[in-house]
Amino acid sequence: MAKPVRIPTAKVALSTASVYPESTATAFEIAARLGYDGVEVMVWTDPVSQDVDALRRLSDHHQVPILAIHAPCLLITQRVWSTDPWTKLQRAQAAATRLGASTVVVHPPFRWQRQYSRDFVTGIWRMEHETDVRFAVENMYPWRYRDREMLAYAPEWDVTKDDYRHFTIDLSHTATARTDATAMIDRMGDRLAHIHLADGNGSAKDEHLVPGRGSQPCAELLERLAETSFDGHVVIEVNTRRAMSSAEREADLAEALAFTRLHLATATAPAPATPGNAANGRPTRPAPPASPAARP
């Protein structure tokens, strides 16, 4: 029996990191061509990713909004925008404000950033109150080499052990951490504000596979978001470095978008039988979809 389908308001964005080693500009072109709802800008060594005016021109030219800014907190971006981590976050906040992005994604500090890690939780709360831009702190993972494990992040790689207003969950990171993604989502609760959608098989390497190609509950997460009317952003953040051509890279990103949109569309429960239909031997008809104004 047919069921009405409810699609949440969550927008599906492309991380500019998903086209590496191609450029930030290429990510905007692909996002527009494939029909993504927007982009998340990974601020890194590409000069365009660091230039707010250049990003605005790309967004306007391709008519692709910038939905989020990923602050430069990777090992390879330690000198991007500043060597001071709080300056990086301030610049990310300012860029998000100027570009109309609602979210800044940030990793927890590295353990060797001692003062930054001591002040990180309270500092993130302080910045949350300064503007309407959300700081969504992302789960990470232990670093592994052979049989050794190093805790590289502080206060915790499992960010649910600390008190943050907003979280980002990354399913490639849950795979690398070999932790239960569903349990982590439960702990995040209504503070889950942002999704980095990728897959993984539990390798020590952060794989960022196309969703559906690994062991993580990507489909289940998307269906859960639909059931709860999630209104944050779902960002495709996958690794396409092994693509043999631009066409193969674009095919992977099209597959990721199709997978995400498919599983974000969830069927509601069927209408109960009433004496006037199924009980009289006639097929039970599903309740009509709510009018646009009445949908969540």
Coordinates of C-alpha atoms in Angstrom, one line a residue:
M1 CA 0.0 0.0 0.0
A2 CA 1.3 3.4 -1.0
K3 CA 2.5 5.7 1.8
P4 CA 2.8 9.5 1.6
V5 CA 6.4 10.6 1.5
R6 CA 7.8 13.3 3.7
I7 CA 11.1 15.0 2.8
P8 CA 12.8 17.2 5.5
T9 CA 14.0 20.7 4.9
A10 CA 17.6 19.7 5.3
K11 CA 19.8 21.0 2.5
V12 CA 22.4 18.7 0.9
A13 CA 25.7 20.5 0.3
L14 CA 29.0 19.5 -1.3
S15 CA 32.2 20.0 0.7
T16 CA 34.9 21.7 -1.4
A17 CA 37.3 19.1 0.0
S18 CA 35.4 16.4 -2.0
V19 CA 37.0 17.5 -5.3
Y20 CA 40.6 17.5 -4.1
P21 CA 43.1 17.7 -5.8
E22 CA 40.9 19.9 -7.9
S23 CA 40.2 23.5 -6.8
T24 CA 37.6 25.2 -4.7
A25 CA 36.3 26.9 -7.9
T26 CA 35.8 23.4 -9.4
A27 CA 33.7 22.4 -6.4
F28 CA 31.3 25.2 -7.1
E29 CA 31.0 24.2 -10.8
I30 CA 30.3 20.6 -9.9
A31 CA 27.8 21.5 -7.2
A32 CA 25.9 23.7 -9.6
R33 CA 26.0 21.1 -12.4
L34 CA 24.8 18.2 -10.2
G35 CA 22.1 20.2 -8.4
Y36 CA 23.5 20.3 -4.8
D37 CA 21.8 22.8 -2.6
G38 CA 25.0 24.6 -1.6
V39 CA 28.6 24.1 -0.6
E40 CA 30.6 23.9 2.6
V41 CA 33.9 25.7 2.1
M42 CA 37.0 23.9 3.5
V43 CA 39.4 26.6 4.3
W44 CA 42.8 25.2 3.4
T45 CA 45.9 25.9 1.2
D46 CA 43.9 26.9 -1.9
P47 CA 44.1 30.7 -1.8
V48 CA 40.5 31.0 -3.1
S49 CA 39.2 29.1 -0.1
Q50 CA 40.8 31.8 2.1
D51 CA 39.5 34.8 0.2
V52 CA 35.9 35.9 1.2
D53 CA 35.5 38.1 -1.8
A54 CA 36.6 35.4 -4.2
L55 CA 34.2 33.0 -2.6
R56 CA 31.3 35.4 -2.9
R57 CA 32.0 35.8 -6.6
L58 CA 32.0 32.1 -7.1
S59 CA 28.7 31.7 -5.2
D60 CA 27.1 34.5 -7.1
H61 CA 28.3 33.3 -10.5
H62 CA 27.2 29.7 -10.0
Q63 CA 24.1 30.6 -7.9
V64 CA 25.3 28.1 -5.3
P65 CA 24.9 29.4 -1.7
I66 CA 27.7 28.8 0.9
L67 CA 26.0 27.0 3.8
A68 CA 29.0 26.4 6.0
I69 CA 32.6 27.2 6.6
H70 CA 35.1 24.5 7.8
A71 CA 37.7 26.3 9.9
P72 CA 41.3 25.6 9.0
C73 CA 42.2 23.2 11.8
L74 CA 43.9 20.4 9.9
L75 CA 47.6 19.6 10.2
I76 CA 48.2 20.9 6.7
T77 CA 46.4 24.2 7.5
Q78 CA 48.3 25.1 10.7
R79 CA 49.5 28.4 9.1
V80 CA 46.4 29.3 7.1
W81 CA 44.8 32.6 8.3
S82 CA 47.1 32.6 11.4
T83 CA 49.1 30.3 13.6
D84 CA 46.8 31.3 16.5
P85 CA 43.8 28.9 16.7
W86 CA 41.4 31.5 18.1
T87 CA 42.2 33.9 15.3
K88 CA 41.3 31.2 12.9
L89 CA 37.9 30.7 14.5
Q90 CA 37.3 34.5 14.6
R91 CA 38.1 34.7 10.9
A92 CA 35.9 31.7 10.1
Q93 CA 33.0 33.3 12.1
A94 CA 33.5 36.6 10.2
A95 CA 33.6 34.8 6.8
A96 CA 30.4 32.9 7.7
T97 CA 28.7 36.1 8.6
R98 CA 29.7 37.9 5.4
L99 CA 28.9 34.9 3.2
G100 CA 25.5 34.1 4.8
A101 CA 26.7 30.7 6.1
S102 CA 24.9 29.5 9.2
T103 CA 27.6 27.1 10.5
V104 CA 31.3 27.0 11.3
V105 CA 32.7 23.4 11.6
V106 CA 35.6 23.1 14.0
H107 CA 37.7 20.1 15.2
P108 CA 38.7 19.8 18.8
P109 CA 42.3 20.9 19.5
F110 CA 45.4 18.8 19.1
R111 CA 46.8 17.7 22.4
W112 CA 49.9 19.7 21.9
Q113 CA 47.8 22.9 21.7
R114 CA 47.7 23.0 25.5
Q115 CA 46.3 26.5 26.3
Y116 CA 43.9 26.3 23.4
S117 CA 42.6 22.9 24.6
R118 CA 42.2 24.1 28.2
D119 CA 40.0 27.0 27.1
F120 CA 38.3 25.3 24.1
V121 CA 34.9 24.4 25.6
T122 CA 34.3 27.7 27.3
G123 CA 35.7 29.6 24.3
I124 CA 33.4 27.9 21.9
W125 CA 30.4 28.7 24.1
R126 CA 31.5 32.3 24.2
M127 CA 31.7 32.5 20.4
E128 CA 28.3 30.9 20.1
H129 CA 26.8 33.8 21.9
E130 CA 28.5 36.5 19.8
T131 CA 26.6 36.0 16.5
D132 CA 23.9 33.8 15.0
V133 CA 26.6 31.6 13.5
R134 CA 26.7 28.1 15.0
F135 CA 30.0 26.4 16.0
A136 CA 29.4 22.7 15.4
V137 CA 32.2 20.7 17.0
E138 CA 33.1 17.6 15.0
N139 CA 33.8 14.1 16.3
M140 CA 37.3 12.8 15.6
Y141 CA 39.2 9.5 16.3
P142 CA 42.4 8.1 17.9
W143 CA 45.4 7.9 15.6
R144 CA 46.6 4.4 15.1
Y145 CA 49.9 2.9 13.8
R146 CA 50.1 -0.9 13.7
D147 CA 49.1 -1.9 17.3
R148 CA 49.7 1.5 18.8
E149 CA 47.0 4.1 19.5
M150 CA 47.7 7.8 20.2
L151 CA 45.1 10.2 21.5
A152 CA 45.8 13.2 19.3
Y153 CA 42.9 15.4 20.3
A154 CA 41.9 17.3 23.5
P155 CA 39.8 17.5 25.6
E156 CA 38.4 14.5 23.7
W157 CA 38.2 13.0 20.2
D158 CA 34.7 11.9 21.3
V159 CA 33.2 15.3 21.5
T160 CA 30.0 14.1 23.3
K161 CA 32.1 13.8 26.5
D162 CA 32.2 17.6 26.6
D163 CA 29.5 20.2 26.8
Y164 CA 28.9 21.9 23.4
R165 CA 25.8 23.6 22.1
H166 CA 26.1 22.1 18.6
F167 CA 27.8 19.0 17.1
T168 CA 28.9 17.8 13.7
I169 CA 28.9 14.1 13.2
D170 CA 31.2 12.6 10.6
L171 CA 30.5 8.9 9.8
S172 CA 34.0 8.4 8.3
H173 CA 35.4 9.4 11.6
T174 CA 33.1 7.0 13.6
A175 CA 34.4 4.2 11.3
T176 CA 38.0 5.2 11.9
A177 CA 37.4 5.4 15.7
R178 CA 35.6 2.0 15.5
T179 CA 32.8 3.5 17.6
D180 CA 29.0 3.0 17.5
A181 CA 27.8 5.8 15.3
T182 CA 24.1 5.3 16.3
A183 CA 25.0 5.5 20.0
M184 CA 27.0 8.7 19.3
I185 CA 24.0 10.2 17.5
D186 CA 21.9 9.3 20.5
R187 CA 24.3 11.1 22.8
M188 CA 24.3 14.2 20.6
G189 CA 20.5 14.3 20.7
D190 CA 19.0 17.6 19.6
R191 CA 22.4 19.2 19.6
L192 CA 23.3 17.4 16.4
A193 CA 23.3 20.4 14.0
H194 CA 25.4 19.3 11.0
I195 CA 26.3 16.1 9.2
H196 CA 29.4 15.1 7.3
L197 CA 28.2 12.2 5.3
A198 CA 30.8 9.7 4.2
D199 CA 31.4 6.0 4.8
G200 CA 34.2 3.8 6.1
N201 CA 35.1 0.3 7.0
G202 CA 37.1 0.8 10.2
S203 CA 40.5 1.3 8.6
A204 CA 43.1 3.3 10.6
K205 CA 43.0 5.7 7.6
D206 CA 40.2 8.2 7.5
E207 CA 38.6 6.8 4.4
H208 CA 35.7 9.1 3.5
L209 CA 34.1 6.7 1.1
V210 CA 31.0 7.4 -0.9
P211 CA 28.0 6.7 1.3
G212 CA 26.8 3.1 0.9
R213 CA 30.3 1.7 0.1
G214 CA 31.3 1.0 3.7
S215 CA 29.9 -0.3 7.0
Q216 CA 28.5 2.9 8.6
P217 CA 24.7 3.4 9.0
C218 CA 24.5 6.2 6.4
A219 CA 21.1 5.2 5.2
E220 CA 19.7 4.7 8.7
L221 CA 21.0 8.1 9.8
L222 CA 19.4 9.9 6.8
E223 CA 16.1 8.1 7.4
R224 CA 16.2 9.1 11.1
L225 CA 16.9 12.7 10.1
A226 CA 13.8 12.6 7.9
E227 CA 11.6 11.2 10.7
T228 CA 12.7 13.9 13.1
S229 CA 12.4 16.8 10.5
F230 CA 16.1 17.7 10.8
D231 CA 16.6 21.2 9.5
G232 CA 20.4 21.4 9.5
H233 CA 22.8 20.6 6.6
V234 CA 23.9 17.3 5.2
V235 CA 27.4 17.7 3.7
I236 CA 28.9 15.2 1.3
E237 CA 32.5 15.0 2.4
V238 CA 34.1 12.2 0.4
N239 CA 37.6 11.3 -0.9
T240 CA 37.8 11.3 -4.7
R241 CA 41.5 11.5 -5.0
R242 CA 41.7 8.0 -6.6
A243 CA 39.3 9.0 -9.4
M244 CA 41.0 8.4 -12.7
S245 CA 39.3 11.3 -14.4
S246 CA 37.1 14.4 -13.8
A247 CA 34.2 12.4 -15.1
E248 CA 34.8 9.6 -12.7
R249 CA 35.0 12.1 -9.8
E250 CA 31.8 13.7 -10.9
A251 CA 30.1 10.3 -11.1
D252 CA 31.0 9.6 -7.5
L253 CA 29.6 12.9 -6.3
A254 CA 26.4 12.3 -8.3
E255 CA 26.1 8.9 -6.7
A256 CA 26.6 10.4 -3.2
L257 CA 23.9 13.0 -3.9
A258 CA 21.4 10.5 -5.2
F259 CA 22.0 8.2 -2.2
T260 CA 21.5 11.1 0.2
R261 CA 18.3 12.4 -1.4
L262 CA 16.8 8.9 -1.7
H263 CA 17.3 8.1 2.0
L264 CA 16.2 11.6 3.2
A265 CA 12.8 10.8 1.6
T266 CA 11.0 8.6 4.2
A267 CA 7.5 7.2 4.0
T268 CA 5.2 8.0 6.9
A269 CA 3.0 5.4 8.6
P270 CA 0.0 4.2 6.6
A271 CA -3.4 5.5 7.5
P272 CA -5.3 3.2 10.0
A273 CA -8.2 1.2 8.6
T274 CA -11.6 2.6 9.2
P275 CA -15.1 1.0 9.0
G276 CA -15.7 2.9 5.8
N277 CA -12.8 1.4 3.8
A278 CA -10.8 -1.7 4.6
A279 CA -13.5 -3.2 6.8
N280 CA -15.9 -3.1 3.9
G281 CA -13.6 -4.9 1.6
R282 CA -12.3 -1.8 -0.2
P283 CA -8.5 -0.9 -0.2
T284 CA -7.4 1.4 2.5
R285 CA -6.3 4.7 1.1
P286 CA -3.3 6.6 2.6
A287 CA -4.0 9.9 4.2
P288 CA -3.3 12.8 1.8
P289 CA 0.0 14.7 2.3
A290 CA -0.2 17.8 4.5
S291 CA -0.4 21.1 2.7
P292 CA 2.9 22.9 2.3
A293 CA 2.0 25.3 5.1
A294 CA 1.2 22.5 7.5
R295 CA 4.5 20.6 6.9
P296 CA 7.2 20.8 9.5

